[in-house]
PDB file of C-alpha atoms in Angstrom:
ATOM      1  CA  UNK A 282      -2.977  14.480  -3.154  1.00  0.00           C
ATOM      2  CA  UNK A 283      -0.516  17.186  -4.170  1.00  0.00           C
ATOM      3  CA  UNK A 284       2.256  14.612  -3.987  1.00  0.00           C
ATOM      4  CA  UNK A 285       0.312  12.268  -6.286  1.00  0.00           C
ATOM      5  CA  UNK A 286      -0.235  15.076  -8.795  1.00  0.00           C
ATOM      6  CA  UNK A 287       3.473  15.847  -8.780  1.00  0.00           C
ATOM      7  CA  UNK A 288       4.243  12.146  -9.189  1.00  0.00           C
ATOM      8  CA  UNK A 289       1.741  11.923 -12.034  1.00  0.00           C
ATOM      9  CA  UNK A 290       3.302  14.913 -13.786  1.00  0.00           C
ATOM     10  CA  UNK A 291       6.747  13.389 -13.432  1.00  0.00           C
ATOM     11  CA  UNK A 292       5.411  10.056 -14.637  1.00  0.00           C
ATOM     12  CA  UNK A 293       3.787  11.693 -17.665  1.00  0.00           C
ATOM     13  CA  UNK A 294       7.101  13.305 -18.531  1.00  0.00           C
ATOM     14  CA  UNK A 295       8.832   9.927 -18.222  1.00  0.00           C
ATOM     15  CA  UNK A 296       6.151   8.275 -20.374  1.00  0.00           C
ATOM     16  CA  UNK A 297       6.697  10.816 -23.107  1.00  0.00           C
ATOM     17  CA  UNK A 298      10.436  10.210 -22.890  1.00  0.00           C
ATOM     18  CA  UNK A 299      10.077   6.416 -22.865  1.00  0.00           C
ATOM     19  CA  UNK A 300       7.618   6.199 -25.750  1.00  0.00           C
ATOM     20  CA  UNK A 301       4.123   4.833 -26.088  1.00  0.00           C
ATOM     21  CA  UNK A 302       3.205   1.405 -24.825  1.00  0.00           C
ATOM     22  CA  UNK A 303       5.479   1.299 -21.790  1.00  0.00           C
ATOM     23  CA  UNK A 304       4.000   1.278 -18.305  1.00  0.00           C
ATOM     24  CA  UNK A 305       5.588   3.628 -15.801  1.00  0.00           C
ATOM     25  CA  UNK A 306       5.379   2.892 -12.066  1.00  0.00           C
ATOM     26  CA  UNK A 307       6.042   5.862  -9.796  1.00  0.00           C
ATOM     27  CA  UNK A 308       6.711   5.102  -6.123  1.00  0.00           C
ATOM     28  CA  UNK A 309       4.406   7.330  -4.091  1.00  0.00           C
ATOM     29  CA  UNK A 310       4.630   5.781  -0.637  1.00  0.00           C
ATOM     30  CA  UNK A 311       6.518   3.273   1.473  1.00  0.00           C
ATOM     31  CA  UNK A 312       4.823   2.323   4.747  1.00  0.00           C
ATOM     32  CA  UNK A 313       4.656  -0.187   7.573  1.00  0.00           C
ATOM     33  CA  UNK A 314       1.530  -2.316   7.644  1.00  0.00           C
ATOM     34  CA  UNK A 315      -0.834  -1.165  10.391  1.00  0.00           C
ATOM     35  CA  UNK A 316      -2.854  -3.643  12.441  1.00  0.00           C
ATOM     36  CA  UNK A 317      -1.122  -6.778  11.163  1.00  0.00           C
ATOM     37  CA  UNK A 318      -1.334  -8.371  14.611  1.00  0.00           C
ATOM     38  CA  UNK A 319      -5.151  -8.479  14.274  1.00  0.00           C
ATOM     39  CA  UNK A 320      -5.350 -10.110  10.842  1.00  0.00           C
ATOM     40  CA  UNK A 321      -3.940 -13.026   8.814  1.00  0.00           C
ATOM     41  CA  UNK A 322      -0.225 -12.142   8.770  1.00  0.00           C
ATOM     42  CA  UNK A 323       0.778 -14.727  11.401  1.00  0.00           C
ATOM     43  CA  UNK A 324      -0.981 -17.635   9.660  1.00  0.00           C
ATOM     44  CA  UNK A 325       0.260 -16.642   6.195  1.00  0.00           C
ATOM     45  CA  UNK A 326       3.784 -15.549   7.178  1.00  0.00           C
ATOM     46  CA  UNK A 327       5.561 -18.481   5.497  1.00  0.00           C
ATOM     47  CA  UNK A 328       3.708 -17.858   2.206  1.00  0.00           C
ATOM     48  CA  UNK A 329       4.147 -14.076   1.862  1.00  0.00           C
ATOM     49  CA  UNK A 330       7.289 -12.970   0.006  1.00  0.00           C
ATOM     50  CA  UNK A 331       8.866  -9.587  -0.797  1.00  0.00           C
ATOM     51  CA  UNK A 332       7.603  -8.467  -4.182  1.00  0.00           C
ATOM     52  CA  UNK A 333       4.167 -10.067  -3.740  1.00  0.00           C
ATOM     53  CA  UNK A 334       1.301  -7.976  -5.048  1.00  0.00           C
ATOM     54  CA  UNK A 335      -1.101  -6.515  -2.515  1.00  0.00           C
ATOM     55  CA  UNK A 336      -4.623  -5.243  -3.089  1.00  0.00           C
ATOM     56  CA  UNK A 337      -5.691  -1.861  -1.713  1.00  0.00           C
ATOM     57  CA  UNK A 338      -9.377  -1.692  -0.801  1.00  0.00           C
ATOM     58  CA  UNK A 339     -10.991   1.616   0.071  1.00  0.00           C
ATOM     59  CA  UNK A 340     -13.217   1.542   3.182  1.00  0.00           C
ATOM     60  CA  UNK A 341     -14.978   4.920   3.018  1.00  0.00           C
ATOM     61  CA  UNK A 342     -17.612   3.667   5.484  1.00  0.00           C
ATOM     62  CA  UNK A 343     -15.050   2.605   8.113  1.00  0.00           C
ATOM     63  CA  UNK A 344     -16.386   3.949  11.431  1.00  0.00           C
ATOM     64  CA  UNK A 345     -12.903   4.486  12.885  1.00  0.00           C
ATOM     65  CA  UNK A 346     -11.315   6.244   9.901  1.00  0.00           C
ATOM     66  CA  UNK A 347     -13.151   7.675   6.870  1.00  0.00           C
ATOM     67  CA  UNK A 348      -9.876   7.541   4.870  1.00  0.00           C
ATOM     68  CA  UNK A 349      -9.241   3.858   5.687  1.00  0.00           C
ATOM     69  CA  UNK A 350      -7.527   1.683   3.070  1.00  0.00           C
ATOM     70  CA  UNK A 351      -7.465  -2.062   3.731  1.00  0.00           C
ATOM     71  CA  UNK A 352      -4.446  -4.079   2.548  1.00  0.00           C
ATOM     72  CA  UNK A 353      -5.043  -7.614   1.263  1.00  0.00           C
ATOM     73  CA  UNK A 354      -2.837 -10.443   0.005  1.00  0.00           C
ATOM     74  CA  UNK A 355      -4.542 -13.067  -2.176  1.00  0.00           C
ATOM     75  CA  UNK A 356      -7.928 -12.184  -0.702  1.00  0.00           C
ATOM     76  CA  UNK A 357      -6.757 -12.254   2.923  1.00  0.00           C
ATOM     77  CA  UNK A 358      -6.825  -9.068   4.956  1.00  0.00           C
ATOM     78  CA  UNK A 359      -3.362  -8.285   6.326  1.00  0.00           C
ATOM     79  CA  UNK A 360      -4.023  -4.865   7.862  1.00  0.00           C
ATOM     80  CA  UNK A 361      -4.319  -1.223   6.793  1.00  0.00           C
ATOM     81  CA  UNK A 362      -2.381   1.664   5.342  1.00  0.00           C
ATOM     82  CA  UNK A 363      -1.410   3.588   8.511  1.00  0.00           C
ATOM     83  CA  UNK A 364      -3.915   6.305   9.397  1.00  0.00           C
ATOM     84  CA  UNK A 365      -1.200   8.982   9.416  1.00  0.00           C
ATOM     85  CA  UNK A 366      -0.259   8.033   5.841  1.00  0.00           C
ATOM     86  CA  UNK A 367      -3.528   7.024   4.168  1.00  0.00           C
ATOM     87  CA  UNK A 368      -4.937  10.355   2.957  1.00  0.00           C
ATOM     88  CA  UNK A 369      -3.143  10.463  -0.436  1.00  0.00           C
ATOM     89  CA  UNK A 370      -3.802   6.783  -1.154  1.00  0.00           C
ATOM     90  CA  UNK A 371      -7.500   7.104  -0.211  1.00  0.00           C
ATOM     91  CA  UNK A 372      -7.883  10.227  -2.373  1.00  0.00           C
ATOM     92  CA  UNK A 373      -6.170   8.549  -5.321  1.00  0.00           C
ATOM     93  CA  UNK A 374      -8.412   5.487  -5.049  1.00  0.00           C
ATOM     94  CA  UNK A 375     -11.490   7.718  -4.742  1.00  0.00           C
ATOM     95  CA  UNK A 376     -10.400   9.566  -7.911  1.00  0.00           C
ATOM     96  CA  UNK A 377     -10.007   6.301  -9.822  1.00  0.00           C
ATOM     97  CA  UNK A 378      -6.215   6.495 -10.060  1.00  0.00           C
ATOM     98  CA  UNK A 379      -4.486   3.209 -10.853  1.00  0.00           C
ATOM     99  CA  UNK A 380      -2.388   2.174  -7.865  1.00  0.00           C
ATOM    100  CA  UNK A 381      -0.343  -0.938  -7.267  1.00  0.00           C
ATOM    101  CA  UNK A 382       1.043  -2.167  -3.956  1.00  0.00           C
ATOM    102  CA  UNK A 383       3.797  -4.679  -3.245  1.00  0.00           C
ATOM    103  CA  UNK A 384       5.407  -6.210  -0.162  1.00  0.00           C
ATOM    104  CA  UNK A 385       8.813  -4.545   0.146  1.00  0.00           C
ATOM    105  CA  UNK A 386      10.166  -6.070   3.359  1.00  0.00           C
ATOM    106  CA  UNK A 387       9.367  -8.796   5.878  1.00  0.00           C
ATOM    107  CA  UNK A 388      11.122  -9.270   9.181  1.00  0.00           C
ATOM    108  CA  UNK A 389      10.485 -11.208  12.338  1.00  0.00           C
ATOM    109  CA  UNK A 390      10.201  -8.522  14.969  1.00  0.00           C
ATOM    110  CA  UNK A 391       8.273  -8.336  18.242  1.00  0.00           C
ATOM    111  CA  UNK A 392       6.950  -4.914  17.182  1.00  0.00           C
ATOM    112  CA  UNK A 393       4.075  -5.570  14.702  1.00  0.00           C
ATOM    113  CA  UNK A 394       4.711  -2.166  13.066  1.00  0.00           C
ATOM    114  CA  UNK A 395       8.103  -3.454  11.906  1.00  0.00           C
ATOM    115  CA  UNK A 396       7.068  -6.855  10.523  1.00  0.00           C
ATOM    116  CA  UNK A 397       5.687  -5.936   7.094  1.00  0.00           C
ATOM    117  CA  UNK A 398       6.555  -2.961   4.928  1.00  0.00           C
ATOM    118  CA  UNK A 399       4.913  -2.249   1.599  1.00  0.00           C
ATOM    119  CA  UNK A 400       5.201   0.209  -1.266  1.00  0.00           C
ATOM    120  CA  UNK A 401       2.453   1.932  -3.238  1.00  0.00           C
ATOM    121  CA  UNK A 402       3.012   2.865  -6.878  1.00  0.00           C
ATOM    122  CA  UNK A 403       1.044   5.115  -9.211  1.00  0.00           C
ATOM    123  CA  UNK A 404       0.676   3.411 -12.591  1.00  0.00           C
ATOM    124  CA  UNK A 405       0.868   5.665 -15.651  1.00  0.00           C
TER     125      UNK A 405
END
């Protein structure tokens, strides 16, 4: 959360410098997609492209992780923000912050943790 506050302060400074009306996107996190081997990534692989928008869905009632954040592409669950990296994103979503996520990298790799990478941006 402290990182998001710092990013927001930096973003506010940039907004003031850039002028009113411009949207500022501040990169707050780059992560591998967790759990992709259990969800729709394999069936949708040929359709997903770097730069595609992802939806972050908070799962506060998740029995395995109270900070869980589901990652979706066009309504299909692809996986989760990794547990070790989801605290700031979950807190930001809980606080009503505007976040945006995008596919940053795709690669065919036997290790599912290396197949899909995504970035999360704070929108100011």
